[in-house]
mmCIF file of C-alpha atoms and ligand atoms in Angstrom:
data_model
loop_
_atom_site.group_PDB
_atom_site.id
_atom_site.type_symbol
_atom_site.label_atom_id
_atom_site.label_comp_id
_atom_site.label_asym_id
_atom_site.label_seq_id
_atom_site.Cartn_x
_atom_site.Cartn_y
_atom_site.Cartn_z
ATOM 1 C CA MET A 26 -8.081 15.239 25.472
ATOM 2 C CA GLN A 27 -6.880 15.462 21.689
ATOM 3 C CA THR A 28 -8.785 18.097 19.807
ATOM 4 C CA TYR A 29 -8.719 18.977 15.992
ATOM 5 C CA ARG A 30 -9.578 21.762 14.384
ATOM 6 C CA GLN A 31 -10.868 21.430 10.855
ATOM 7 C CA ARG A 32 -10.502 23.691 7.626
ATOM 8 C CA LYS A 33 -12.235 22.810 4.355
ATOM 9 C CA MET A 34 -9.667 22.282 1.348
ATOM 10 C CA GLU A 35 -10.330 21.150 -1.935
ATOM 11 C CA LYS A 36 -11.458 17.476 -2.497
ATOM 12 C CA GLN A 37 -8.932 15.118 -4.293
ATOM 13 C CA SER A 38 -8.875 11.575 -5.665
ATOM 14 C CA ILE A 39 -5.784 9.589 -5.151
ATOM 15 C CA VAL A 40 -5.492 7.317 -7.802
ATOM 16 C CA SER A 41 -1.739 6.995 -7.732
ATOM 17 C CA ILE A 42 0.793 7.546 -5.435
ATOM 18 C CA LYS A 43 2.109 10.189 -7.899
ATOM 19 C CA ASP A 44 -0.813 12.166 -7.045
ATOM 20 C CA LEU A 45 0.951 13.411 -4.073
ATOM 21 C CA THR A 46 3.839 15.507 -3.673
ATOM 22 C CA LYS A 47 6.634 15.274 -1.126
ATOM 23 C CA GLU A 48 4.589 17.992 1.454
ATOM 24 C CA ASN A 49 1.425 15.998 0.726
ATOM 25 C CA ILE A 50 2.897 12.699 1.901
ATOM 26 C CA LEU A 51 4.832 14.154 5.194
ATOM 27 C CA GLU A 52 1.474 15.966 5.860
ATOM 28 C CA LEU A 53 -0.667 12.423 5.424
ATOM 29 C CA LEU A 54 1.934 10.913 7.638
ATOM 30 C CA ARG A 55 1.543 13.755 10.205
ATOM 31 C CA VAL A 56 -2.038 13.396 10.365
ATOM 32 C CA ALA A 57 -1.870 9.503 10.529
ATOM 33 C CA GLU A 58 0.303 10.153 13.737
ATOM 34 C CA LEU A 59 -2.533 12.309 15.140
ATOM 35 C CA PHE A 60 -5.005 9.505 14.566
ATOM 36 C CA GLU A 61 -2.542 6.471 16.138
ATOM 37 C CA LYS A 62 -3.146 8.949 19.287
ATOM 38 C CA ASN A 63 -6.977 9.044 18.963
ATOM 39 C CA PRO A 64 -8.227 7.031 15.909
ATOM 40 C CA ASN A 65 -11.771 7.762 17.646
ATOM 41 C CA ARG A 66 -13.214 10.980 16.324
ATOM 42 C CA ARG A 67 -16.270 12.006 14.831
ATOM 43 C CA ILE A 68 -14.882 13.996 12.294
ATOM 44 C CA LEU A 69 -17.056 12.220 9.374
ATOM 45 C CA ALA A 70 -20.130 12.298 10.836
ATOM 46 C CA GLY A 71 -23.240 12.853 8.281
ATOM 47 C CA LYS A 72 -20.679 11.156 5.209
ATOM 48 C CA VAL A 73 -20.899 8.295 3.811
ATOM 49 C CA VAL A 74 -18.193 6.324 2.274
ATOM 50 C CA ALA A 75 -18.604 3.587 -0.642
ATOM 51 C CA THR A 76 -15.973 0.520 -0.463
ATOM 52 C CA LEU A 77 -16.453 -1.017 -4.060
ATOM 53 C CA PHE A 78 -13.989 -4.094 -4.179
ATOM 54 C CA PHE A 79 -14.255 -6.144 -7.645
ATOM 55 C CA GLU A 80 -11.120 -7.842 -6.431
ATOM 56 C CA PRO A 81 -10.556 -9.658 -2.668
ATOM 57 C CA SER A 82 -9.072 -8.139 0.282
ATOM 58 C CA THR A 83 -8.900 -8.582 3.978
ATOM 59 C CA ARG A 84 -6.856 -5.603 5.085
ATOM 60 C CA THR A 85 -7.746 -2.905 2.771
ATOM 61 C CA ARG A 86 -11.583 -3.424 2.837
ATOM 62 C CA LEU A 87 -11.662 -3.604 6.623
ATOM 63 C CA SER A 88 -9.273 -1.061 7.752
ATOM 64 C CA PHE A 89 -11.107 1.517 5.414
ATOM 65 C CA GLU A 90 -14.180 0.415 6.764
ATOM 66 C CA THR A 91 -12.732 0.715 10.417
ATOM 67 C CA ALA A 92 -11.329 3.976 9.407
ATOM 68 C CA VAL A 93 -14.626 5.453 8.708
ATOM 69 C CA ASN A 94 -16.511 3.929 11.418
ATOM 70 C CA ARG A 95 -14.232 5.009 13.677
ATOM 71 C CA LEU A 96 -14.076 8.858 12.584
ATOM 72 C CA GLY A 97 -18.612 8.589 12.655
ATOM 73 C CA GLY A 98 -19.173 7.935 9.018
ATOM 74 C CA ARG A 99 -20.956 5.437 7.494
ATOM 75 C CA VAL A 100 -20.016 2.653 4.736
ATOM 76 C CA ILE A 101 -21.846 1.426 2.111
ATOM 77 C CA GLY A 102 -20.688 -0.783 -0.858
ATOM 78 C CA PHE A 103 -19.705 -4.534 -1.871
ATOM 79 C CA SER A 104 -17.082 -6.977 -1.623
ATOM 80 C CA ASP A 105 -18.801 -9.468 -3.956
ATOM 81 C CA PRO A 106 -19.205 -7.909 -7.431
ATOM 82 C CA ALA A 107 -21.462 -10.860 -8.420
ATOM 83 C CA ALA A 108 -23.873 -10.038 -6.163
ATOM 84 C CA THR A 109 -24.404 -6.482 -8.058
ATOM 85 C CA SER A 110 -25.362 -5.357 -11.133
ATOM 86 C CA THR A 111 -22.046 -5.816 -12.514
ATOM 87 C CA SER A 112 -23.129 -9.192 -13.049
ATOM 88 C CA LYS A 113 -25.998 -8.088 -15.328
ATOM 89 C CA GLY A 114 -23.477 -6.358 -17.803
ATOM 90 C CA GLU A 115 -23.763 -2.810 -16.084
ATOM 91 C CA THR A 116 -20.581 -0.868 -17.238
ATOM 92 C CA LEU A 117 -18.141 0.334 -14.670
ATOM 93 C CA LYS A 118 -19.079 3.933 -15.649
ATOM 94 C CA ASP A 119 -22.624 3.114 -14.727
ATOM 95 C CA THR A 120 -22.092 1.657 -11.529
ATOM 96 C CA ILE A 121 -19.555 4.526 -10.284
ATOM 97 C CA LYS A 122 -22.376 7.083 -11.578
ATOM 98 C CA MET A 123 -24.938 5.150 -9.455
ATOM 99 C CA VAL A 124 -22.580 5.188 -6.458
ATOM 100 C CA SER A 125 -21.699 8.959 -6.748
ATOM 101 C CA ASN A 126 -25.674 9.490 -6.081
ATOM 102 C CA TYR A 127 -25.340 8.221 -2.338
ATOM 103 C CA ALA A 128 -21.790 8.359 -1.195
ATOM 104 C CA ASP A 129 -19.358 11.550 -0.256
ATOM 105 C CA LEU A 130 -16.194 9.365 -1.130
ATOM 106 C CA ILE A 131 -15.867 6.279 -3.130
ATOM 107 C CA VAL A 132 -12.818 3.776 -2.106
ATOM 108 C CA MET A 133 -12.554 1.013 -5.123
ATOM 109 C CA ARG A 134 -10.457 -2.145 -5.540
ATOM 110 C CA HIS A 135 -10.706 -3.362 -9.189
ATOM 111 C CA TYR A 136 -8.648 -6.029 -11.697
ATOM 112 C CA LEU A 137 -8.095 -3.733 -14.399
ATOM 113 C CA GLU A 138 -5.031 -1.311 -14.415
ATOM 114 C CA GLY A 139 -6.205 2.399 -14.589
ATOM 115 C CA ALA A 140 -9.859 1.377 -13.535
ATOM 116 C CA ALA A 141 -9.314 3.986 -10.760
ATOM 117 C CA LYS A 142 -8.187 6.804 -12.647
ATOM 118 C CA TYR A 143 -11.260 6.038 -15.068
ATOM 119 C CA ALA A 144 -13.700 6.109 -12.005
ATOM 120 C CA SER A 145 -11.942 9.400 -11.326
ATOM 121 C CA GLU A 146 -13.005 10.854 -14.570
ATOM 122 C CA VAL A 147 -16.540 9.807 -14.639
ATOM 123 C CA THR A 148 -17.605 11.193 -11.358
ATOM 124 C CA ASP A 149 -17.184 14.323 -9.484
ATOM 125 C CA VAL A 150 -16.952 12.279 -5.847
ATOM 126 C CA PRO A 151 -13.213 11.620 -4.842
ATOM 127 C CA VAL A 152 -12.105 8.179 -5.475
ATOM 128 C CA ILE A 153 -9.223 6.496 -3.653
ATOM 129 C CA ASN A 154 -7.494 3.711 -5.363
ATOM 130 C CA ALA A 155 -7.414 0.663 -2.959
ATOM 131 C CA GLY A 156 -5.194 -1.384 -5.908
ATOM 132 C CA ASP A 157 -5.712 -1.394 -9.454
ATOM 133 C CA GLY A 158 -4.363 -4.779 -11.375
ATOM 134 C CA ALA A 159 -0.586 -4.696 -11.126
ATOM 135 C CA HIS A 160 -0.475 -1.157 -11.089
ATOM 136 C CA GLN A 161 -0.762 1.200 -8.015
ATOM 137 C CA HIS A 162 -1.674 0.789 -4.323
ATOM 138 C CA PRO A 163 -1.273 4.365 -2.849
ATOM 139 C CA SER A 164 -2.934 3.502 0.615
ATOM 140 C CA GLN A 165 -0.683 0.504 1.184
ATOM 141 C CA THR A 166 2.246 3.110 0.247
ATOM 142 C CA MET A 167 1.391 5.267 2.906
ATOM 143 C CA LEU A 168 0.913 2.764 5.590
ATOM 144 C CA ASP A 169 4.049 1.295 4.441
ATOM 145 C CA LEU A 170 5.978 5.017 4.643
ATOM 146 C CA TYR A 171 4.251 5.491 7.902
ATOM 147 C CA SER A 172 5.854 1.970 8.978
ATOM 148 C CA ILE A 173 8.967 2.561 7.736
ATOM 149 C CA PHE A 174 9.302 6.292 9.828
ATOM 150 C CA LYS A 175 7.939 4.579 13.077
ATOM 151 C CA THR A 176 10.853 2.068 12.843
ATOM 152 C CA GLN A 177 13.735 3.519 11.537
ATOM 153 C CA GLY A 178 12.345 7.190 12.769
ATOM 154 C CA ARG A 179 13.045 8.877 9.454
ATOM 155 C CA LEU A 180 12.886 8.161 5.682
ATOM 156 C CA ASP A 181 16.149 9.210 4.309
ATOM 157 C CA ASP A 182 19.417 7.336 4.030
ATOM 158 C CA ILE A 183 17.730 3.859 4.525
ATOM 159 C CA THR A 184 18.521 0.486 2.585
ATOM 160 C CA ILE A 185 15.495 -1.150 1.423
ATOM 161 C CA THR A 186 15.341 -4.475 -0.120
ATOM 162 C CA MET A 187 12.586 -5.328 -1.884
ATOM 163 C CA VAL A 188 11.932 -9.490 -2.287
ATOM 164 C CA GLY A 189 9.719 -11.668 -4.504
ATOM 165 C CA ASP A 190 7.320 -10.659 -6.979
ATOM 166 C CA LEU A 191 8.648 -7.282 -8.023
ATOM 167 C CA LYS A 192 7.022 -7.689 -11.721
ATOM 168 C CA TYR A 193 3.433 -7.865 -10.556
ATOM 169 C CA GLY A 194 3.560 -6.651 -6.925
ATOM 170 C CA ARG A 195 1.750 -3.283 -7.115
ATOM 171 C CA THR A 196 2.956 -2.241 -3.562
ATOM 172 C CA VAL A 197 6.590 -2.059 -4.708
ATOM 173 C CA HIS A 198 5.867 -0.102 -7.624
ATOM 174 C CA SER A 199 3.786 2.537 -5.622
ATOM 175 C CA LEU A 200 6.489 2.195 -2.644
ATOM 176 C CA LEU A 201 9.365 2.690 -5.331
ATOM 177 C CA GLN A 202 7.794 6.020 -6.975
ATOM 178 C CA ALA A 203 6.943 7.576 -3.232
ATOM 179 C CA LEU A 204 10.471 7.255 -1.749
ATOM 180 C CA SER A 205 11.927 8.589 -4.678
ATOM 181 C CA HIS A 206 11.181 12.180 -2.741
ATOM 182 C CA PHE A 207 13.779 10.576 -0.250
ATOM 183 C CA ARG A 208 17.438 9.370 -0.187
ATOM 184 C CA VAL A 209 16.712 5.495 -0.371
ATOM 185 C CA LYS A 210 19.189 3.013 -1.536
ATOM 186 C CA PHE A 211 17.198 -0.127 -3.086
ATOM 187 C CA ASN A 212 18.115 -3.715 -3.399
ATOM 188 C CA PHE A 213 15.814 -5.561 -5.830
ATOM 189 C CA VAL A 214 16.013 -9.572 -5.309
ATOM 190 C CA ALA A 215 13.855 -11.218 -7.875
ATOM 191 C CA CYS A 216 14.017 -13.929 -10.549
ATOM 192 C CA ARG A 217 14.217 -13.085 -13.989
ATOM 193 C CA GLU A 218 10.897 -14.020 -14.737
ATOM 194 C CA LEU A 219 9.841 -11.502 -11.884
ATOM 195 C CA LYS A 220 12.249 -8.840 -12.002
ATOM 196 C CA MET A 221 11.282 -4.934 -11.678
ATOM 197 C CA PRO A 222 9.691 -3.780 -14.828
ATOM 198 C CA GLN A 223 11.929 -1.981 -17.135
ATOM 199 C CA GLU A 224 9.493 1.066 -16.645
ATOM 200 C CA PHE A 225 10.509 1.382 -13.277
ATOM 201 C CA ILE A 226 14.304 0.455 -13.708
ATOM 202 C CA GLU A 227 13.902 3.692 -16.359
ATOM 203 C CA PHE A 228 12.467 5.340 -13.396
ATOM 204 C CA CYS A 229 14.758 5.027 -10.986
ATOM 205 C CA VAL A 230 17.852 5.771 -13.437
ATOM 206 C CA ASN A 231 15.863 8.779 -14.603
ATOM 207 C CA ASN A 232 15.698 10.204 -10.871
ATOM 208 C CA GLY A 233 19.058 9.542 -9.914
ATOM 209 C CA ILE A 234 17.984 6.691 -7.379
ATOM 210 C CA ASP A 235 20.645 4.205 -6.202
ATOM 211 C CA PHE A 236 19.638 0.308 -6.953
ATOM 212 C CA GLN A 237 21.304 -2.973 -7.683
ATOM 213 C CA GLU A 238 19.142 -5.858 -8.902
ATOM 214 C CA HIS A 239 19.943 -9.388 -7.435
ATOM 215 C CA THR A 240 18.676 -12.767 -8.490
ATOM 216 C CA ASP A 241 20.423 -14.292 -5.299
ATOM 217 C CA PHE A 242 18.861 -13.619 -1.715
ATOM 218 C CA SER A 243 22.288 -13.413 -0.120
ATOM 219 C CA PRO A 244 23.403 -12.927 3.579
ATOM 220 C CA GLU A 245 25.194 -9.801 2.114
ATOM 221 C CA VAL A 246 22.000 -8.085 0.825
ATOM 222 C CA ILE A 247 20.504 -9.109 3.956
ATOM 223 C CA ASN A 248 22.786 -8.061 6.137
ATOM 224 C CA SER A 249 22.972 -4.510 4.485
ATOM 225 C CA THR A 250 19.461 -3.712 4.855
ATOM 226 C CA ASP A 251 17.163 -1.641 7.092
ATOM 227 C CA ILE A 252 13.836 -2.434 5.845
ATOM 228 C CA LEU A 253 12.826 -5.971 3.757
ATOM 229 C CA TYR A 254 10.035 -5.608 2.195
ATOM 230 C CA MET A 255 9.050 -9.360 1.189
ATOM 231 C CA THR A 256 6.219 -9.876 -1.272
ATOM 232 C CA ARG A 257 3.610 -12.933 -2.526
ATOM 233 C CA VAL A 258 4.372 -14.080 -5.738
ATOM 234 C CA GLN A 259 0.875 -12.938 -7.174
ATOM 235 C CA ARG A 260 -0.927 -16.237 -8.647
ATOM 236 C CA GLU A 261 -3.862 -14.087 -9.923
ATOM 237 C CA ARG A 262 -1.854 -12.409 -12.417
ATOM 238 C CA PHE A 263 -0.200 -15.128 -14.320
ATOM 239 C CA ALA A 264 -1.378 -16.022 -17.386
ATOM 240 C CA ASP A 265 0.657 -19.754 -17.615
ATOM 241 C CA LEU A 266 -0.050 -21.389 -14.117
ATOM 242 C CA ASP A 267 2.971 -23.868 -14.686
ATOM 243 C CA GLU A 268 5.217 -20.545 -14.953
ATOM 244 C CA TYR A 269 3.778 -19.500 -11.206
ATOM 245 C CA GLU A 270 4.309 -23.078 -9.850
ATOM 246 C CA ARG A 271 8.148 -22.627 -11.051
ATOM 247 C CA VAL A 272 8.573 -19.274 -9.288
ATOM 248 C CA LYS A 273 6.564 -19.544 -6.281
ATOM 249 C CA ASP A 274 8.989 -20.877 -3.893
ATOM 250 C CA LEU A 275 12.012 -19.507 -4.902
ATOM 251 C CA TYR A 276 12.548 -16.734 -1.935
ATOM 252 C CA SER A 277 11.366 -17.504 1.305
ATOM 253 C CA LEU A 278 12.776 -15.979 4.750
ATOM 254 C CA ASN A 279 13.260 -17.951 7.997
ATOM 255 C CA LEU A 280 14.409 -16.698 11.327
ATOM 256 C CA ASN A 281 17.821 -18.080 10.726
ATOM 257 C CA MET A 282 18.383 -16.243 7.631
ATOM 258 C CA LEU A 283 18.273 -12.642 10.062
ATOM 259 C CA ARG A 284 20.824 -13.965 12.454
ATOM 260 C CA ASP A 285 23.672 -11.345 11.475
ATOM 261 C CA SER A 286 21.081 -8.662 10.133
ATOM 262 C CA LYS A 287 21.066 -5.152 11.614
ATOM 263 C CA PRO A 288 19.776 -4.544 14.932
ATOM 264 C CA ASN A 289 17.514 -1.913 13.259
ATOM 265 C CA LEU A 290 16.174 -3.987 10.205
ATOM 266 C CA ARG A 291 12.558 -4.720 10.141
ATOM 267 C CA VAL A 292 10.806 -7.284 8.309
ATOM 268 C CA LEU A 293 7.393 -5.696 6.090
ATOM 269 C CA HIS A 294 5.068 -7.329 4.088
ATOM 270 C CA PRO A 295 1.652 -6.130 2.380
ATOM 271 C CA LEU A 296 0.290 -9.510 3.472
ATOM 272 C CA PRO A 297 -1.056 -11.872 3.073
ATOM 273 C CA ARG A 298 1.517 -14.068 2.795
ATOM 274 C CA VAL A 299 1.985 -17.507 1.615
ATOM 275 C CA ASN A 300 5.341 -18.956 2.189
ATOM 276 C CA GLU A 301 7.397 -16.155 1.924
ATOM 277 C CA ILE A 302 8.158 -15.599 5.297
ATOM 278 C CA SER A 303 8.262 -18.417 7.645
ATOM 279 C CA GLN A 304 6.165 -18.430 11.040
ATOM 280 C CA ASP A 305 9.361 -18.706 13.127
ATOM 281 C CA VAL A 306 10.204 -15.021 12.247
ATOM 282 C CA ASP A 307 6.573 -13.916 13.653
ATOM 283 C CA ASP A 308 7.866 -13.631 16.903
ATOM 284 C CA SER A 309 11.212 -11.952 16.042
ATOM 285 C CA GLU A 310 11.323 -8.615 17.330
ATOM 286 C CA LYS A 311 12.347 -7.637 13.607
ATOM 287 C CA ALA A 312 9.016 -8.923 12.403
ATOM 288 C CA TYR A 313 6.901 -5.880 11.731
ATOM 289 C CA TYR A 314 4.397 -7.094 9.424
ATOM 290 C CA PHE A 315 1.215 -7.141 11.825
ATOM 291 C CA GLU A 316 1.974 -3.853 12.990
ATOM 292 C CA GLN A 317 2.193 -2.490 9.814
ATOM 293 C CA ALA A 318 -1.293 -3.716 9.014
ATOM 294 C CA HIS A 319 -2.581 -2.059 11.642
ATOM 295 C CA ASN A 320 -1.065 0.997 10.618
ATOM 296 C CA GLY A 321 -3.328 1.279 7.758
ATOM 297 C CA LEU A 322 -6.143 2.240 9.952
ATOM 298 C CA PHE A 323 -4.106 5.503 10.836
ATOM 299 C CA ALA A 324 -2.866 6.152 7.412
ATOM 300 C CA ARG A 325 -6.225 5.496 5.682
ATOM 301 C CA GLN A 326 -7.885 7.643 8.112
ATOM 302 C CA ALA A 327 -5.776 10.364 6.795
ATOM 303 C CA MET A 328 -6.221 9.891 3.221
ATOM 304 C CA ILE A 329 -9.735 9.852 3.616
ATOM 305 C CA CYS A 330 -10.137 13.228 5.367
ATOM 306 C CA ARG A 331 -7.503 14.317 2.624
ATOM 307 C CA SER A 332 -9.829 13.214 -0.059
ATOM 308 C CA LEU A 333 -12.817 14.644 1.374
ATOM 309 C CA GLY A 334 -10.711 17.693 1.768
ATOM 310 C CA ILE A 335 -11.108 17.843 5.252
ATOM 311 C CA ASP A 336 -7.841 19.407 6.980
ATOM 312 C CA VAL A 337 -6.813 17.866 10.543
ATOM 313 C CA LYS A 338 -4.971 20.163 12.935
ATOM 314 C CA ASP A 339 -4.276 19.139 16.681
HETATM 315 N N1 CP B 13 -1.981 -5.702 1.365
HETATM 316 C C1 CP B 13 -3.413 -5.888 1.039
HETATM 317 O O1 CP B 13 -3.915 -5.076 -0.143
HETATM 318 O O2 CP B 13 -3.964 -6.794 1.570
HETATM 319 P P1 CP B 13 -5.377 -7.044 1.291
HETATM 320 O O3 CP B 13 -5.492 -7.685 -0.318
HETATM 321 O O4 CP B 13 -6.024 -7.956 2.140
HETATM 322 O O5 CP B 13 -6.584 -5.852 0.933
#
């Protein structure tokens, strides 16, 4: 049976992937691997984790809650803010202060960019950002990195093609920043309206990251790719729904498009998908998005332990 040695570390909020060094990231991947071997441990016995979801979620909330349950902790929280005192006008600050009276760790998704950072500044309880507006989604990034590592056997010397909503897709922003620690080549495939924001283009330039921008989702791009990272067009972030209608179906992957792709290519998607990946891709050995979501359980177990200051050794 696997055993774990535990040692106390400093507690740490994770509101941005930039809160983690390359060493932190590699350590989290190592711990995720341990949890994948055995996700059922009583490391969190006596701990209470609050999951505060001000925006809808399936995977992130349920995998965080499963992560806590499998480690022997307890979960409190909400998935419908309308059923909380937020609907009576309670501020985010007061909500966080109240929940801090009850929980050892707060996992929060919020529609406002910067909300997780603000929450972490008004409490001594560590906060994990489960997505803030179009800004950051660091736990998605950790499971993406874990999925890339598992499928490619490395994080260096790979070509990653990001497709779809590169403007509002917080997962691509976090992933791009995390992969700046490694030797990765990027293709950004998006229409003009949804192109990678200038801030992240400048980030690539300033950090010597090799990238190309495309509007055409061409066979040349697909066939040079190791990781094909598809994204959903984020309807909820559009001020103009006519614009959403114009761009929502521009990039869609079907099985035929993978015909001449590299044998090691894997298709990732943070999910939920709408029309970006045709269902005929699902049975391909190159489809990895459902396993990717499964990896979220182990990556989040590692992040929860890190935030609570629990050093997990095998
Ligand atoms: N990938 C992701 O964040 O999924 P949910 O919105 O279902 O949590």
